[in-house]
């Protein structure tokens, strides 16, 4: 598993693709995701050793210039974050449901990392800005107290949080839609 992840979010697709190229050439990093998001933004997510990720993110911020909307560097990222970003997490059982909504994708990843480190929860998914106006949101599950603790920690991890919810007993129909 990667020791760190970094992300640069830009408001230009052309500049985003160019910035991505500079980032992956600047250090030994793995390109985890490079894609458009709504509304016409571009997202670059990389992983690797902390020093390399730091170098690549700095390059992305420099090359992206005024087109950079947000960025992040998460050293010692929780191992559940990358699978949740990739949408590959399938909980074996559901408990309470936590939801974190953020203004940017980078803020959603930051909130997911903080939540996963705060309590014994399972990250279901980190939804990446597609068809939601460039915002991000995180869904997680676990015991009610753990979900509440995770949501509370996430609230303190970013100033780009829009809203949260803790649903102690989510309906089966709702859970089917989240899977």
JSON list of C-alpha atoms in Angstrom, two decimals:
[
{"chain": "A", "resi": 1, "resn": "UNK", "atom": "CA", "xyz": [0.00, 0.00, 0.00]},
{"chain": "A", "resi": 2, "resn": "UNK", "atom": "CA", "xyz": [1.13, 3.52, -0.73]},
{"chain": "A", "resi": 3, "resn": "UNK", "atom": "CA", "xyz": [2.50, 5.62, 2.09]},
{"chain": "A", "resi": 4, "resn": "UNK", "atom": "CA", "xyz": [1.02, 8.87, 0.81]},
{"chain": "A", "resi": 5, "resn": "UNK", "atom": "CA", "xyz": [-1.49, 10.19, -1.68]},
{"chain": "A", "resi": 6, "resn": "UNK", "atom": "CA", "xyz": [-1.68, 13.57, -3.32]},
{"chain": "A", "resi": 7, "resn": "UNK", "atom": "CA", "xyz": [-4.29, 15.29, -5.41]},
{"chain": "A", "resi": 8, "resn": "UNK", "atom": "CA", "xyz": [-4.57, 18.38, -7.57]},
{"chain": "A", "resi": 9, "resn": "UNK", "atom": "CA", "xyz": [-7.98, 19.58, -8.75]},
{"chain": "A", "resi": 10, "resn": "UNK", "atom": "CA", "xyz": [-8.12, 22.08, -11.62]},
{"chain": "A", "resi": 11, "resn": "UNK", "atom": "CA", "xyz": [-10.91, 24.05, -13.30]},
{"chain": "A", "resi": 12, "resn": "UNK", "atom": "CA", "xyz": [-9.53, 23.41, -16.81]},
{"chain": "A", "resi": 13, "resn": "UNK", "atom": "CA", "xyz": [-9.45, 20.03, -18.54]},
{"chain": "A", "resi": 14, "resn": "UNK", "atom": "CA", "xyz": [-6.66, 20.99, -20.96]},
{"chain": "A", "resi": 15, "resn": "UNK", "atom": "CA", "xyz": [-4.52, 22.42, -18.16]},
{"chain": "A", "resi": 16, "resn": "UNK", "atom": "CA", "xyz": [-5.36, 19.38, -16.04]},
{"chain": "A", "resi": 17, "resn": "UNK", "atom": "CA", "xyz": [-4.08, 16.91, -18.62]},
{"chain": "A", "resi": 18, "resn": "UNK", "atom": "CA", "xyz": [-0.91, 18.94, -19.11]},
{"chain": "A", "resi": 19, "resn": "UNK", "atom": "CA", "xyz": [-0.40, 19.26, -15.35]},
{"chain": "A", "resi": 20, "resn": "UNK", "atom": "CA", "xyz": [-0.87, 15.51, -14.91]},
{"chain": "A", "resi": 21, "resn": "UNK", "atom": "CA", "xyz": [1.95, 14.85, -17.35]},
{"chain": "A", "resi": 22, "resn": "UNK", "atom": "CA", "xyz": [4.29, 17.17, -15.47]},
{"chain": "A", "resi": 23, "resn": "UNK", "atom": "CA", "xyz": [3.36, 15.61, -12.13]},
{"chain": "A", "resi": 24, "resn": "UNK", "atom": "CA", "xyz": [4.03, 12.01, -13.11]},
{"chain": "A", "resi": 25, "resn": "UNK", "atom": "CA", "xyz": [7.31, 12.98, -14.76]},
{"chain": "A", "resi": 26, "resn": "UNK", "atom": "CA", "xyz": [8.51, 14.98, -11.74]},
{"chain": "A", "resi": 27, "resn": "UNK", "atom": "CA", "xyz": [8.83, 12.08, -9.26]},
{"chain": "A", "resi": 28, "resn": "UNK", "atom": "CA", "xyz": [8.37, 8.35, -8.80]},
{"chain": "A", "resi": 29, "resn": "UNK", "atom": "CA", "xyz": [4.64, 8.27, -8.24]},
{"chain": "A", "resi": 30, "resn": "UNK", "atom": "CA", "xyz": [1.79, 6.04, -9.36]},
{"chain": "A", "resi": 31, "resn": "UNK", "atom": "CA", "xyz": [-1.08, 7.71, -11.18]},
{"chain": "A", "resi": 32, "resn": "UNK", "atom": "CA", "xyz": [-4.12, 6.39, -9.31]},
{"chain": "A", "resi": 33, "resn": "UNK", "atom": "CA", "xyz": [-6.72, 8.46, -11.12]},
{"chain": "A", "resi": 34, "resn": "UNK", "atom": "CA", "xyz": [-6.77, 11.12, -13.81]},
{"chain": "A", "resi": 35, "resn": "UNK", "atom": "CA", "xyz": [-10.22, 12.16, -14.96]},
{"chain": "A", "resi": 36, "resn": "UNK", "atom": "CA", "xyz": [-12.71, 14.88, -15.70]},
{"chain": "A", "resi": 37, "resn": "UNK", "atom": "CA", "xyz": [-15.25, 15.82, -13.07]},
{"chain": "A", "resi": 38, "resn": "UNK", "atom": "CA", "xyz": [-18.22, 18.16, -13.14]},
{"chain": "A", "resi": 39, "resn": "UNK", "atom": "CA", "xyz": [-18.46, 21.01, -13.98]},
{"chain": "A", "resi": 40, "resn": "UNK", "atom": "CA", "xyz": [-15.57, 20.76, -16.43]},
{"chain": "A", "resi": 41, "resn": "UNK", "atom": "CA", "xyz": [-12.89, 20.22, -13.79]},
{"chain": "A", "resi": 42, "resn": "UNK", "atom": "CA", "xyz": [-9.93, 17.84, -13.93]},
{"chain": "A", "resi": 43, "resn": "UNK", "atom": "CA", "xyz": [-8.69, 15.65, -11.09]},
{"chain": "A", "resi": 44, "resn": "UNK", "atom": "CA", "xyz": [-5.24, 14.09, -10.65]},
{"chain": "A", "resi": 45, "resn": "UNK", "atom": "CA", "xyz": [-4.71, 11.56, -7.83]},
{"chain": "A", "resi": 46, "resn": "UNK", "atom": "CA", "xyz": [-1.25, 10.07, -7.23]},
{"chain": "A", "resi": 47, "resn": "UNK", "atom": "CA", "xyz": [0.34, 7.77, -4.67]},
{"chain": "A", "resi": 48, "resn": "UNK", "atom": "CA", "xyz": [3.83, 6.82, -3.55]},
{"chain": "A", "resi": 49, "resn": "UNK", "atom": "CA", "xyz": [6.50, 7.62, -1.02]},
{"chain": "A", "resi": 50, "resn": "UNK", "atom": "CA", "xyz": [5.76, 10.81, 0.89]},
{"chain": "A", "resi": 51, "resn": "UNK", "atom": "CA", "xyz": [8.71, 12.78, -0.53]},
{"chain": "A", "resi": 52, "resn": "UNK", "atom": "CA", "xyz": [7.88, 11.84, -4.11]},
{"chain": "A", "resi": 53, "resn": "UNK", "atom": "CA", "xyz": [4.19, 12.66, -3.69]},
{"chain": "A", "resi": 54, "resn": "UNK", "atom": "CA", "xyz": [5.08, 16.00, -2.10]},
{"chain": "A", "resi": 55, "resn": "UNK", "atom": "CA", "xyz": [7.35, 16.83, -5.06]},
{"chain": "A", "resi": 56, "resn": "UNK", "atom": "CA", "xyz": [4.70, 15.86, -7.62]},
{"chain": "A", "resi": 57, "resn": "UNK", "atom": "CA", "xyz": [1.91, 17.82, -5.88]},
{"chain": "A", "resi": 58, "resn": "UNK", "atom": "CA", "xyz": [4.15, 20.91, -5.67]},
{"chain": "A", "resi": 59, "resn": "UNK", "atom": "CA", "xyz": [4.84, 20.53, -9.40]},
{"chain": "A", "resi": 60, "resn": "UNK", "atom": "CA", "xyz": [1.11, 20.21, -10.08]},
{"chain": "A", "resi": 61, "resn": "UNK", "atom": "CA", "xyz": [0.29, 23.34, -8.09]},
{"chain": "A", "resi": 62, "resn": "UNK", "atom": "CA", "xyz": [3.07, 25.24, -9.84]},
{"chain": "A", "resi": 63, "resn": "UNK", "atom": "CA", "xyz": [2.10, 24.09, -13.35]},
{"chain": "A", "resi": 64, "resn": "UNK", "atom": "CA", "xyz": [-1.63, 24.43, -12.71]},
{"chain": "A", "resi": 65, "resn": "UNK", "atom": "CA", "xyz": [-1.26, 28.00, -11.49]},
{"chain": "A", "resi": 66, "resn": "UNK", "atom": "CA", "xyz": [-4.52, 29.92, -11.32]},
{"chain": "A", "resi": 67, "resn": "UNK", "atom": "CA", "xyz": [-6.46, 26.87, -12.55]},
{"chain": "A", "resi": 68, "resn": "UNK", "atom": "CA", "xyz": [-5.86, 24.97, -9.28]},
{"chain": "A", "resi": 69, "resn": "UNK", "atom": "CA", "xyz": [-9.12, 24.69, -7.33]},
{"chain": "A", "resi": 70, "resn": "UNK", "atom": "CA", "xyz": [-7.82, 22.53, -4.47]},
{"chain": "A", "resi": 71, "resn": "UNK", "atom": "CA", "xyz": [-5.02, 20.14, -3.61]},
{"chain": "A", "resi": 72, "resn": "UNK", "atom": "CA", "xyz": [-4.00, 17.76, -0.87]},
{"chain": "A", "resi": 73, "resn": "UNK", "atom": "CA", "xyz": [-1.07, 15.79, 0.47]},
{"chain": "A", "resi": 74, "resn": "UNK", "atom": "CA", "xyz": [-1.90, 12.98, 2.87]},
{"chain": "A", "resi": 75, "resn": "UNK", "atom": "CA", "xyz": [1.18, 11.27, 4.28]},
{"chain": "A", "resi": 76, "resn": "UNK", "atom": "CA", "xyz": [0.45, 7.95, 6.01]},
{"chain": "A", "resi": 77, "resn": "UNK", "atom": "CA", "xyz": [-2.93, 7.72, 4.34]},
{"chain": "A", "resi": 78, "resn": "UNK", "atom": "CA", "xyz": [-5.34, 5.18, 5.84]},
{"chain": "A", "resi": 79, "resn": "UNK", "atom": "CA", "xyz": [-5.25, 2.00, 3.71]},
{"chain": "A", "resi": 80, "resn": "UNK", "atom": "CA", "xyz": [-9.04, 2.06, 3.19]},
{"chain": "A", "resi": 81, "resn": "UNK", "atom": "CA", "xyz": [-9.02, 5.42, 1.38]},
{"chain": "A", "resi": 82, "resn": "UNK", "atom": "CA", "xyz": [-7.66, 4.34, -2.03]},
{"chain": "A", "resi": 83, "resn": "UNK", "atom": "CA", "xyz": [-10.11, 1.43, -2.48]},
{"chain": "A", "resi": 84, "resn": "UNK", "atom": "CA", "xyz": [-12.98, 3.74, -1.44]},
{"chain": "A", "resi": 85, "resn": "UNK", "atom": "CA", "xyz": [-11.87, 6.35, -3.99]},
{"chain": "A", "resi": 86, "resn": "UNK", "atom": "CA", "xyz": [-11.77, 3.64, -6.64]},
{"chain": "A", "resi": 87, "resn": "UNK", "atom": "CA", "xyz": [-15.28, 2.51, -5.61]},
{"chain": "A", "resi": 88, "resn": "UNK", "atom": "CA", "xyz": [-14.10, -1.00, -4.79]},
{"chain": "A", "resi": 89, "resn": "UNK", "atom": "CA", "xyz": [-15.19, -1.29, -1.15]},
{"chain": "A", "resi": 90, "resn": "UNK", "atom": "CA", "xyz": [-18.04, -3.66, -0.36]},
{"chain": "A", "resi": 91, "resn": "UNK", "atom": "CA", "xyz": [-18.83, -3.91, 3.36]},
{"chain": "A", "resi": 92, "resn": "UNK", "atom": "CA", "xyz": [-19.65, -7.39, 4.61]},
{"chain": "A", "resi": 93, "resn": "UNK", "atom": "CA", "xyz": [-22.38, -5.89, 6.79]},
{"chain": "A", "resi": 94, "resn": "UNK", "atom": "CA", "xyz": [-23.92, -2.47, 7.24]},
{"chain": "A", "resi": 95, "resn": "UNK", "atom": "CA", "xyz": [-24.58, -0.64, 10.48]},
{"chain": "A", "resi": 96, "resn": "UNK", "atom": "CA", "xyz": [-25.24, 3.03, 10.92]},
{"chain": "A", "resi": 97, "resn": "UNK", "atom": "CA", "xyz": [-24.60, 5.16, 7.84]},
{"chain": "A", "resi": 98, "resn": "UNK", "atom": "CA", "xyz": [-22.45, 8.28, 7.84]},
{"chain": "A", "resi": 99, "resn": "UNK", "atom": "CA", "xyz": [-22.38, 10.81, 4.99]},
{"chain": "A", "resi": 100, "resn": "UNK", "atom": "CA", "xyz": [-19.90, 13.66, 4.52]},
{"chain": "A", "resi": 101, "resn": "UNK", "atom": "CA", "xyz": [-20.52, 16.22, 1.75]},
{"chain": "A", "resi": 102, "resn": "UNK", "atom": "CA", "xyz": [-17.73, 18.58, 0.67]},
{"chain": "A", "resi": 103, "resn": "UNK", "atom": "CA", "xyz": [-17.25, 21.48, -1.73]},
{"chain": "A", "resi": 104, "resn": "UNK", "atom": "CA", "xyz": [-14.30, 19.79, -3.49]},
{"chain": "A", "resi": 105, "resn": "UNK", "atom": "CA", "xyz": [-13.08, 16.30, -4.23]},
{"chain": "A", "resi": 106, "resn": "UNK", "atom": "CA", "xyz": [-9.80, 16.91, -2.36]},
{"chain": "A", "resi": 107, "resn": "UNK", "atom": "CA", "xyz": [-11.79, 17.84, 0.75]},
{"chain": "A", "resi": 108, "resn": "UNK", "atom": "CA", "xyz": [-13.79, 14.59, 0.46]},
{"chain": "A", "resi": 109, "resn": "UNK", "atom": "CA", "xyz": [-10.59, 12.52, 0.37]},
{"chain": "A", "resi": 110, "resn": "UNK", "atom": "CA", "xyz": [-9.21, 14.45, 3.36]},
{"chain": "A", "resi": 111, "resn": "UNK", "atom": "CA", "xyz": [-12.45, 13.90, 5.30]},
{"chain": "A", "resi": 112, "resn": "UNK", "atom": "CA", "xyz": [-12.47, 10.17, 4.43]},
{"chain": "A", "resi": 113, "resn": "UNK", "atom": "CA", "xyz": [-8.91, 9.76, 5.70]},
{"chain": "A", "resi": 114, "resn": "UNK", "atom": "CA", "xyz": [-9.71, 11.59, 8.95]},
{"chain": "A", "resi": 115, "resn": "UNK", "atom": "CA", "xyz": [-12.88, 9.52, 9.48]},
{"chain": "A", "resi": 116, "resn": "UNK", "atom": "CA", "xyz": [-11.11, 6.20, 8.83]},
{"chain": "A", "resi": 117, "resn": "UNK", "atom": "CA", "xyz": [-8.35, 7.09, 11.28]},
{"chain": "A", "resi": 118, "resn": "UNK", "atom": "CA", "xyz": [-10.81, 8.25, 13.97]},
{"chain": "A", "resi": 119, "resn": "UNK", "atom": "CA", "xyz": [-12.91, 5.16, 14.55]},
{"chain": "A", "resi": 120, "resn": "UNK", "atom": "CA", "xyz": [-13.57, 1.56, 13.63]},
{"chain": "A", "resi": 121, "resn": "UNK", "atom": "CA", "xyz": [-15.69, 2.22, 10.52]},
{"chain": "A", "resi": 122, "resn": "UNK", "atom": "CA", "xyz": [-15.75, 0.96, 6.95]},
{"chain": "A", "resi": 123, "resn": "UNK", "atom": "CA", "xyz": [-15.45, 3.48, 4.14]},
{"chain": "A", "resi": 124, "resn": "UNK", "atom": "CA", "xyz": [-18.05, 2.55, 1.55]},
{"chain": "A", "resi": 125, "resn": "UNK", "atom": "CA", "xyz": [-17.15, 5.08, -1.11]},
{"chain": "A", "resi": 126, "resn": "UNK", "atom": "CA", "xyz": [-15.53, 8.42, -1.79]},
{"chain": "A", "resi": 127, "resn": "UNK", "atom": "CA", "xyz": [-17.65, 9.83, -4.60]},
{"chain": "A", "resi": 128, "resn": "UNK", "atom": "CA", "xyz": [-15.54, 11.93, -6.95]},
{"chain": "A", "resi": 129, "resn": "UNK", "atom": "CA", "xyz": [-17.28, 15.02, -8.32]},
{"chain": "A", "resi": 130, "resn": "UNK", "atom": "CA", "xyz": [-19.00, 13.39, -11.32]},
{"chain": "A", "resi": 131, "resn": "UNK", "atom": "CA", "xyz": [-22.61, 14.49, -11.86]},
{"chain": "A", "resi": 132, "resn": "UNK", "atom": "CA", "xyz": [-22.65, 16.41, -8.56]},
{"chain": "A", "resi": 133, "resn": "UNK", "atom": "CA", "xyz": [-21.27, 19.77, -9.60]},
{"chain": "A", "resi": 134, "resn": "UNK", "atom": "CA", "xyz": [-17.65, 19.04, -8.72]},
{"chain": "A", "resi": 135, "resn": "UNK", "atom": "CA", "xyz": [-18.40, 18.34, -5.08]},
{"chain": "A", "resi": 136, "resn": "UNK", "atom": "CA", "xyz": [-17.39, 15.18, -3.26]},
{"chain": "A", "resi": 137, "resn": "UNK", "atom": "CA", "xyz": [-19.06, 12.99, -0.71]},
{"chain": "A", "resi": 138, "resn": "UNK", "atom": "CA", "xyz": [-18.10, 10.08, 1.49]},
{"chain": "A", "resi": 139, "resn": "UNK", "atom": "CA", "xyz": [-20.27, 7.23, 2.75]},
{"chain": "A", "resi": 140, "resn": "UNK", "atom": "CA", "xyz": [-19.20, 5.06, 5.67]},
{"chain": "A", "resi": 141, "resn": "UNK", "atom": "CA", "xyz": [-20.71, 2.48, 7.98]},
{"chain": "A", "resi": 142, "resn": "UNK", "atom": "CA", "xyz": [-20.19, 0.95, 11.40]},
{"chain": "A", "resi": 143, "resn": "UNK", "atom": "CA", "xyz": [-21.56, 1.01, 14.93]},
{"chain": "A", "resi": 144, "resn": "UNK", "atom": "CA", "xyz": [-23.51, 4.21, 15.68]},
{"chain": "A", "resi": 145, "resn": "UNK", "atom": "CA", "xyz": [-20.92, 5.53, 18.17]},
{"chain": "A", "resi": 146, "resn": "UNK", "atom": "CA", "xyz": [-18.05, 4.84, 15.78]},
{"chain": "A", "resi": 147, "resn": "UNK", "atom": "CA", "xyz": [-19.84, 6.52, 12.87]},
{"chain": "A", "resi": 148, "resn": "UNK", "atom": "CA", "xyz": [-20.59, 9.56, 15.07]},
{"chain": "A", "resi": 149, "resn": "UNK", "atom": "CA", "xyz": [-16.93, 9.77, 16.14]},
{"chain": "A", "resi": 150, "resn": "UNK", "atom": "CA", "xyz": [-15.72, 9.42, 12.54]},
{"chain": "A", "resi": 151, "resn": "UNK", "atom": "CA", "xyz": [-18.09, 12.12, 11.30]},
{"chain": "A", "resi": 152, "resn": "UNK", "atom": "CA", "xyz": [-17.06, 14.45, 14.12]},
{"chain": "A", "resi": 153, "resn": "UNK", "atom": "CA", "xyz": [-13.36, 14.01, 13.30]},
{"chain": "A", "resi": 154, "resn": "UNK", "atom": "CA", "xyz": [-14.04, 14.58, 9.60]},
{"chain": "A", "resi": 155, "resn": "UNK", "atom": "CA", "xyz": [-15.84, 17.85, 10.45]},
{"chain": "A", "resi": 156, "resn": "UNK", "atom": "CA", "xyz": [-12.57, 19.10, 11.97]},
{"chain": "A", "resi": 157, "resn": "UNK", "atom": "CA", "xyz": [-10.40, 17.95, 9.05]},
{"chain": "A", "resi": 158, "resn": "UNK", "atom": "CA", "xyz": [-11.51, 20.47, 6.41]},
{"chain": "A", "resi": 159, "resn": "UNK", "atom": "CA", "xyz": [-13.14, 23.86, 6.14]},
{"chain": "A", "resi": 160, "resn": "UNK", "atom": "CA", "xyz": [-14.81, 22.76, 2.89]},
{"chain": "A", "resi": 161, "resn": "UNK", "atom": "CA", "xyz": [-17.44, 20.56, 4.50]},
{"chain": "A", "resi": 162, "resn": "UNK", "atom": "CA", "xyz": [-21.00, 21.37, 3.39]},
{"chain": "A", "resi": 163, "resn": "UNK", "atom": "CA", "xyz": [-22.98, 18.91, 5.47]},
{"chain": "A", "resi": 164, "resn": "UNK", "atom": "CA", "xyz": [-23.04, 15.62, 7.32]},
{"chain": "A", "resi": 165, "resn": "UNK", "atom": "CA", "xyz": [-25.57, 13.00, 8.29]},
{"chain": "A", "resi": 166, "resn": "UNK", "atom": "CA", "xyz": [-25.58, 10.02, 10.64]},
{"chain": "A", "resi": 167, "resn": "UNK", "atom": "CA", "xyz": [-28.41, 7.57, 10.03]},
{"chain": "A", "resi": 168, "resn": "UNK", "atom": "CA", "xyz": [-28.54, 5.04, 12.90]},
{"chain": "A", "resi": 169, "resn": "UNK", "atom": "CA", "xyz": [-30.76, 2.50, 11.08]},
{"chain": "A", "resi": 170, "resn": "UNK", "atom": "CA", "xyz": [-30.65, 3.06, 7.30]},
{"chain": "A", "resi": 171, "resn": "UNK", "atom": "CA", "xyz": [-33.29, 1.31, 5.23]},
{"chain": "A", "resi": 172, "resn": "UNK", "atom": "CA", "xyz": [-32.30, -1.73, 3.19]},
{"chain": "A", "resi": 173, "resn": "UNK", "atom": "CA", "xyz": [-33.57, 0.05, 0.07]},
{"chain": "A", "resi": 174, "resn": "UNK", "atom": "CA", "xyz": [-31.22, 2.98, 0.67]},
{"chain": "A", "resi": 175, "resn": "UNK", "atom": "CA", "xyz": [-28.25, 0.66, 1.30]},
{"chain": "A", "resi": 176, "resn": "UNK", "atom": "CA", "xyz": [-28.94, -1.18, -1.98]},
{"chain": "A", "resi": 177, "resn": "UNK", "atom": "CA", "xyz": [-28.69, 2.13, -3.84]},
{"chain": "A", "resi": 178, "resn": "UNK", "atom": "CA", "xyz": [-25.34, 2.96, -2.22]},
{"chain": "A", "resi": 179, "resn": "UNK", "atom": "CA", "xyz": [-23.72, -0.34, -3.18]}
]
